[in-house]
Each structure stands twice: as C-alpha cells, then as structure tokens.
mmCIF file of C-alpha atoms and ligand atoms in Angstrom:
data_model
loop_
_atom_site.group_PDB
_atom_site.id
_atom_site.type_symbol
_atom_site.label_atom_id
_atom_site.label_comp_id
_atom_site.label_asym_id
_atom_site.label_seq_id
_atom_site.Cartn_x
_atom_site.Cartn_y
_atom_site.Cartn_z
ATOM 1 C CA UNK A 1 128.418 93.390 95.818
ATOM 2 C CA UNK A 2 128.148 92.271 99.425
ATOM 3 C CA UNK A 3 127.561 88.821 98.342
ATOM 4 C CA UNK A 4 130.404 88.318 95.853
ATOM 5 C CA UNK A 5 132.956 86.073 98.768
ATOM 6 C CA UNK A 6 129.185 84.068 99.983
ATOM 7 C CA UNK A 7 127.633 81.636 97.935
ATOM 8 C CA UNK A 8 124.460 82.240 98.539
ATOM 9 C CA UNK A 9 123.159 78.186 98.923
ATOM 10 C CA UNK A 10 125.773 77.151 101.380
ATOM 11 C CA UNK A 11 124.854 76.828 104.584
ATOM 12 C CA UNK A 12 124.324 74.835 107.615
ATOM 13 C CA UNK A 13 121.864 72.205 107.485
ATOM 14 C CA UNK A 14 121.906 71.304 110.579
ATOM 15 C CA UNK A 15 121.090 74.927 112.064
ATOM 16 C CA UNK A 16 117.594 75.459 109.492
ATOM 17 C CA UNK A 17 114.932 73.720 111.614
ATOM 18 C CA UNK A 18 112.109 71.363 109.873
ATOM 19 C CA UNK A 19 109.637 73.368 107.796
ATOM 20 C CA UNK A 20 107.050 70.569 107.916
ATOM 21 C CA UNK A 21 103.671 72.014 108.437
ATOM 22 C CA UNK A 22 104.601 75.379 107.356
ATOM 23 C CA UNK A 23 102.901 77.438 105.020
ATOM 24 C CA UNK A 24 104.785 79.685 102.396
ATOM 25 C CA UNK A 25 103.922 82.498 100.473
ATOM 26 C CA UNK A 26 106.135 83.241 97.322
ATOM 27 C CA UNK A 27 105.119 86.352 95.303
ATOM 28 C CA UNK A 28 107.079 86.439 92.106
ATOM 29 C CA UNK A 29 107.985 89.448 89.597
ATOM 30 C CA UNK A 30 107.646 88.864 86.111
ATOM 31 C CA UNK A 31 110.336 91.370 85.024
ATOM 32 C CA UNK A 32 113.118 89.246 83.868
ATOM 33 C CA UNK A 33 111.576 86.113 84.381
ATOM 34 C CA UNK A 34 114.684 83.828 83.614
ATOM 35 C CA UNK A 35 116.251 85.074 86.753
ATOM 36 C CA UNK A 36 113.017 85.284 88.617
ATOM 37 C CA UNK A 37 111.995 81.337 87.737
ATOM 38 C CA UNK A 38 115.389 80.183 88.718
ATOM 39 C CA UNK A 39 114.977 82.051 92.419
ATOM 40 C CA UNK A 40 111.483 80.635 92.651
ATOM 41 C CA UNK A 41 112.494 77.201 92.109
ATOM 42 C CA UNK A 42 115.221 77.310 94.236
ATOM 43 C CA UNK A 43 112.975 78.625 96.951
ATOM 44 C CA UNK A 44 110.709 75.753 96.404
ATOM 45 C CA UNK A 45 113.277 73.341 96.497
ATOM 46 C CA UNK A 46 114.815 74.374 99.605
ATOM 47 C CA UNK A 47 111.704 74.372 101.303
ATOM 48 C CA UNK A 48 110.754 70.782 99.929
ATOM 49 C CA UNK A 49 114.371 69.389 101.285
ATOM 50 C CA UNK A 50 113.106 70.996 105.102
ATOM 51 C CA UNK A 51 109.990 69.742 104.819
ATOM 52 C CA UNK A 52 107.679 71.337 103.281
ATOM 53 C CA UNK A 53 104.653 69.948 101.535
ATOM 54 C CA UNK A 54 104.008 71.066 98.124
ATOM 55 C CA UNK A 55 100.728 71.656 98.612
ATOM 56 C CA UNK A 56 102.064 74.356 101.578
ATOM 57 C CA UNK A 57 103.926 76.648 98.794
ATOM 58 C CA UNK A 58 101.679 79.345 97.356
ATOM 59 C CA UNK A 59 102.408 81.337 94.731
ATOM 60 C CA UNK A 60 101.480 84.267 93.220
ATOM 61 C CA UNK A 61 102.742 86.480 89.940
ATOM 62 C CA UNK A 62 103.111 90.490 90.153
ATOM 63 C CA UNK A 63 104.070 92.216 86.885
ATOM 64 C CA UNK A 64 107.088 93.595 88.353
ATOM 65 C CA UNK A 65 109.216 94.261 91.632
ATOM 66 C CA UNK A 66 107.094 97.524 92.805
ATOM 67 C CA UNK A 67 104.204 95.484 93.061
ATOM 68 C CA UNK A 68 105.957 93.036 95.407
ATOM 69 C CA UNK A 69 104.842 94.922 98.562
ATOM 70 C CA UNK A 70 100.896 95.424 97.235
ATOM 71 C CA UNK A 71 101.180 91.128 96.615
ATOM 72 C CA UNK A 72 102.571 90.009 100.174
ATOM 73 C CA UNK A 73 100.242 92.338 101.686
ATOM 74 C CA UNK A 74 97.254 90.563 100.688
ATOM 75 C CA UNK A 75 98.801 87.225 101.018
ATOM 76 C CA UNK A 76 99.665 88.409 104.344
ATOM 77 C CA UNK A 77 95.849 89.589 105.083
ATOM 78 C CA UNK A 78 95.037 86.010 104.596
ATOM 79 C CA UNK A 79 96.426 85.124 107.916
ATOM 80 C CA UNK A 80 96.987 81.786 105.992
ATOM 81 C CA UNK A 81 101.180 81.720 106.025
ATOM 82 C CA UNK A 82 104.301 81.088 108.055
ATOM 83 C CA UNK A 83 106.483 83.376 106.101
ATOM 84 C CA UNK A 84 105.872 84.792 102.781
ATOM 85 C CA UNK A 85 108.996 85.498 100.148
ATOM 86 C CA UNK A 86 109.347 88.296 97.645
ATOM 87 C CA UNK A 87 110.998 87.178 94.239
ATOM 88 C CA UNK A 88 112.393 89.731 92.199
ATOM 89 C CA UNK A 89 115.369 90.873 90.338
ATOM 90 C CA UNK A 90 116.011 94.478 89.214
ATOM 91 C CA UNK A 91 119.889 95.332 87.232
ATOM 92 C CA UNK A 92 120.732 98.834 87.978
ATOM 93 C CA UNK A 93 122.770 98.930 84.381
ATOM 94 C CA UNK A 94 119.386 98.694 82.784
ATOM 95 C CA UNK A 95 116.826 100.341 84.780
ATOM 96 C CA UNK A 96 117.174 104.215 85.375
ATOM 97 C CA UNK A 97 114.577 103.329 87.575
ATOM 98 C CA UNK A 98 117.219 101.539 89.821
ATOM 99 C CA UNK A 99 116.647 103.233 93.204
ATOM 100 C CA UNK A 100 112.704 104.747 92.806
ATOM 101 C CA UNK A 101 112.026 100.943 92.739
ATOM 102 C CA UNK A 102 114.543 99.219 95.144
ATOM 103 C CA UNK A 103 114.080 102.175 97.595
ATOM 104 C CA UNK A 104 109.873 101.617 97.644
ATOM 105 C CA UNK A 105 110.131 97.845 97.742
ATOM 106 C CA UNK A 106 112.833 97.735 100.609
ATOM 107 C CA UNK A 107 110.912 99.830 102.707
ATOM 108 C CA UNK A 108 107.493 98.211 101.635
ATOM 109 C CA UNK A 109 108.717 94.951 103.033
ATOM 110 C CA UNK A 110 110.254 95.907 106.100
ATOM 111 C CA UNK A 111 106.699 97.483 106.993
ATOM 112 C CA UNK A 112 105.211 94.511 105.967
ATOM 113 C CA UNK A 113 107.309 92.671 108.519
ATOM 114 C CA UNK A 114 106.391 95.075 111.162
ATOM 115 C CA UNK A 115 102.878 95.641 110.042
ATOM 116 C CA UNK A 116 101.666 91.837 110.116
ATOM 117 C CA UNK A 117 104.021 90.705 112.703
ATOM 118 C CA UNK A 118 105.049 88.192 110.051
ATOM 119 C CA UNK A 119 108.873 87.227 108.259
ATOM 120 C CA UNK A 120 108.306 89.161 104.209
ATOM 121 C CA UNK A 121 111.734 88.257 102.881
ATOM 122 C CA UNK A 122 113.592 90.204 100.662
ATOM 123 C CA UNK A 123 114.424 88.255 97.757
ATOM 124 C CA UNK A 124 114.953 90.570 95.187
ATOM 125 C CA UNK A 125 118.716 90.695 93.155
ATOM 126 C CA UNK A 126 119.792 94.238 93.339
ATOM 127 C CA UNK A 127 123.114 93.409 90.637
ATOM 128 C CA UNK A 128 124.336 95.760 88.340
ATOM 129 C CA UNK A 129 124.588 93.271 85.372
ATOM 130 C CA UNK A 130 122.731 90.728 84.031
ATOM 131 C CA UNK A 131 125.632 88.416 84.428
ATOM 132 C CA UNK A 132 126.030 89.391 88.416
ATOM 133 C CA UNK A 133 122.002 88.041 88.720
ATOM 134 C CA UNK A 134 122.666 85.150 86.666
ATOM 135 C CA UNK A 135 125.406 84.037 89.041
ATOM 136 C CA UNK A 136 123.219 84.287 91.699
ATOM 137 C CA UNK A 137 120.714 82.821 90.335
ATOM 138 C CA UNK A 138 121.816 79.399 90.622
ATOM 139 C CA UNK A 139 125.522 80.467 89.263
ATOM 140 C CA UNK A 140 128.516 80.968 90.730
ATOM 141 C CA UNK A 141 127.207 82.374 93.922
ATOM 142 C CA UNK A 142 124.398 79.982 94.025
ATOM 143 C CA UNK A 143 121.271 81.209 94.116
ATOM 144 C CA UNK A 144 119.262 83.680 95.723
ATOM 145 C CA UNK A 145 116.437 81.462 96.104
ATOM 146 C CA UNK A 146 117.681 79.243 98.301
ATOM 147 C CA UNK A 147 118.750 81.828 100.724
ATOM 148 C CA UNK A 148 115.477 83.425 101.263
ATOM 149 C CA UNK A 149 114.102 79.725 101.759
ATOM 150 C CA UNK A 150 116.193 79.406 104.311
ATOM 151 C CA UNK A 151 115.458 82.934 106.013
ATOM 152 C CA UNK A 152 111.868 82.254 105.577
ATOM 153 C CA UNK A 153 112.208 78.886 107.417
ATOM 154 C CA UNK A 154 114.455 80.353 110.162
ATOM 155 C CA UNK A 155 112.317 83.200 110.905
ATOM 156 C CA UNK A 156 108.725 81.137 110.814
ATOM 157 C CA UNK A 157 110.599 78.801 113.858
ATOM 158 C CA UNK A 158 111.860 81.508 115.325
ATOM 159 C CA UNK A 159 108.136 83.374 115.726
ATOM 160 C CA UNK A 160 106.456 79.684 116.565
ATOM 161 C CA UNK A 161 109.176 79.143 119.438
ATOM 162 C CA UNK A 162 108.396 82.823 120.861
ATOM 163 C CA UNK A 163 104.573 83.148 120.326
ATOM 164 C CA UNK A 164 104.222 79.503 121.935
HETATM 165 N N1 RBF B 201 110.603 95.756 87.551
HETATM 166 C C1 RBF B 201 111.506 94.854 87.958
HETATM 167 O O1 RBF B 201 111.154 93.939 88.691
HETATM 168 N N2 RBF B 201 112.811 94.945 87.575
HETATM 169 C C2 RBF B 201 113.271 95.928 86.762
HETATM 170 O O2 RBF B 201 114.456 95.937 86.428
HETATM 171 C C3 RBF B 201 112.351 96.905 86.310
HETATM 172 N N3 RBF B 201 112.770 97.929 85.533
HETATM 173 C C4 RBF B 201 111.866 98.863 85.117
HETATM 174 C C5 RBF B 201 112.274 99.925 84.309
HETATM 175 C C6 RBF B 201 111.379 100.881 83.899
HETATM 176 C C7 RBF B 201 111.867 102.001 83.032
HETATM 177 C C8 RBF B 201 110.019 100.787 84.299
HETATM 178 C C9 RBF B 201 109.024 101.816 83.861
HETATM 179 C C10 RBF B 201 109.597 99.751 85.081
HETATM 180 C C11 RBF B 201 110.497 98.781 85.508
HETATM 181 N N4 RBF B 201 110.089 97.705 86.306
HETATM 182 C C12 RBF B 201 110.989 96.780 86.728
HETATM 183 C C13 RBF B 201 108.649 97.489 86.610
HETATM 184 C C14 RBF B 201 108.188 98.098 87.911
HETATM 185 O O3 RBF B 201 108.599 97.262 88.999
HETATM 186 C C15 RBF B 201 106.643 98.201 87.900
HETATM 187 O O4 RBF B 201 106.103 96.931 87.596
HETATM 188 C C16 RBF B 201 106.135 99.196 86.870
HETATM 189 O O5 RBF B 201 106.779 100.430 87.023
HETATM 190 C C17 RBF B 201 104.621 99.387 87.029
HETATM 191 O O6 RBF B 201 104.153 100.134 85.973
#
C-alpha cells in the first residue's frame, strides 16, 4: 500500500494553520465500526489540537461507505461547513464488492469537491486486511483520521486565503 513507509499522523505542525472558527463536517460509515470510530476520533482530535471548537464538529452516521457521497452532499447543501470528511473503511479480502464501492465513492467525492466548490476528503481505508486498517487506524501507521483532519484544515485555509 502507498502508505506502508508514511505514518499517517506525522506531520508538520507548524505548516497546518489554526482551525479556530472552522466548521467540520464528518460523515461516518458504520461498516466496520471499530476501524471507523478510531478514524473519527482521531479526526476530532486533530481538529481540537488546531483549534477547533467542539461544538464546530458535526457528525453524521451512513450505513456504509456508498452512502458517503449521498451524506456530504447534504451536509454540503447546508452551506454551513469549512470542509466536510468522509470516514470509511472497506478490506478488499472481504468484500467482493471491493471496487463497485471504492470506484462510486472516489468519484462521488471528487464531484463533490468540484460540485460545491468545497474540500470532501477522502477518508476511507482501502487495505486488503483487517490488520493493514487496524494499523492505520491508530496502529503502526498511525491513523487515518488524523490525516484527513489535517487535509480538511489545510484545504478550508487554503479556500479562505483565495476567496478573501
Ligand atoms: N460498506 C463499507 O463501508 N465497507 C465494506 O467493506 C462493505 N462491504 C460490503 C460488502 C457487501 C457484499 C455489500 C452488499 C455491502 C458492503 N458494504 C460495505 C455496504 C455498502 O457500502 C452499502 O452500504 C450497501 O451496499 C447498501 O446496501
């Protein structure tokens, strides 16, 4: 996997800008919710170190990865967020499913992105064991979670300096 020689909660603090006042969608799947309530909370906890009030972190369950797309659109129609995150984890050793659903919810987000003008983060563990998305799920390669925090900060500062 690409992210086997990059822990995925290292990085450089002093290159994420403050996420105080920003508002964060987090849409979470329910398949495999061990991994998926690890990646939330490191999400949340990233964006609590930046500076994010709690009260600014909005989630919402889907029943599974598909229906990541259908739940940051209408978080996105709110025209209430920063950056929303999609949280998700689907093991290609288990699901035959594998590509039908990591195919529809790549390209769902990234027409989210373009549709709404808004950062939809791709959050969602693509591993091919349940061991590879434990180990990035706050394992050995950190966690998932914290790296779409990060994104989600990054790109919300990036689209405030530009549209200002
Ligand atoms: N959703 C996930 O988020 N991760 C999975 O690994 C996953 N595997 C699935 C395997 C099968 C055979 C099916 C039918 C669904 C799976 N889903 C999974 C759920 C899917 O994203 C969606 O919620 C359902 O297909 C809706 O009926």
């Amino acid at each position: 996997m690409s992210s086997a020689l990059k822990n995925l909660s290292h990085y450089d603090s002093n290159a994420v800008p403050s996420s105080a006042g920003m508002r964060f969608g987090v849409v979470v799947s329910e398949w495999n919710t061990e991994i998926t309530e690890a990646l939330f909370e490191g999400a949340r906890n990233t964006f609590l170190k930046f500076g994010t009030a709690e009260a600014d972190i909005i989630r919402r369950d889907v029943p599974g990865s598909f229906e990541l797309t259908l739940g940051a659109q209408l978080l996105a129609e709110t025209e209430q967020f920063d950056a929303i995150i999609c949280i998700g984890v689907v093991i290609q050793g288990e699901t035959k499913h594998f590509d039908f659903i990591c195919e529809a919810v790549g390209q769902g987000i990234t027409n989210l992105n373009i549709k709404y003008n808004l950062p939809v983060i791709f959050g969602v563990l693509t591993p091919n064991t349940m061991q590879q998305a434990l180990d990035r799920a706050g394992g050995v390669h950190g966690n998932k979670g914290d790296e779409a925090a990060i994104t989600a900060i990054k790109m919300a500062a990036l689209k405030r300096e530009l549209e200002n």
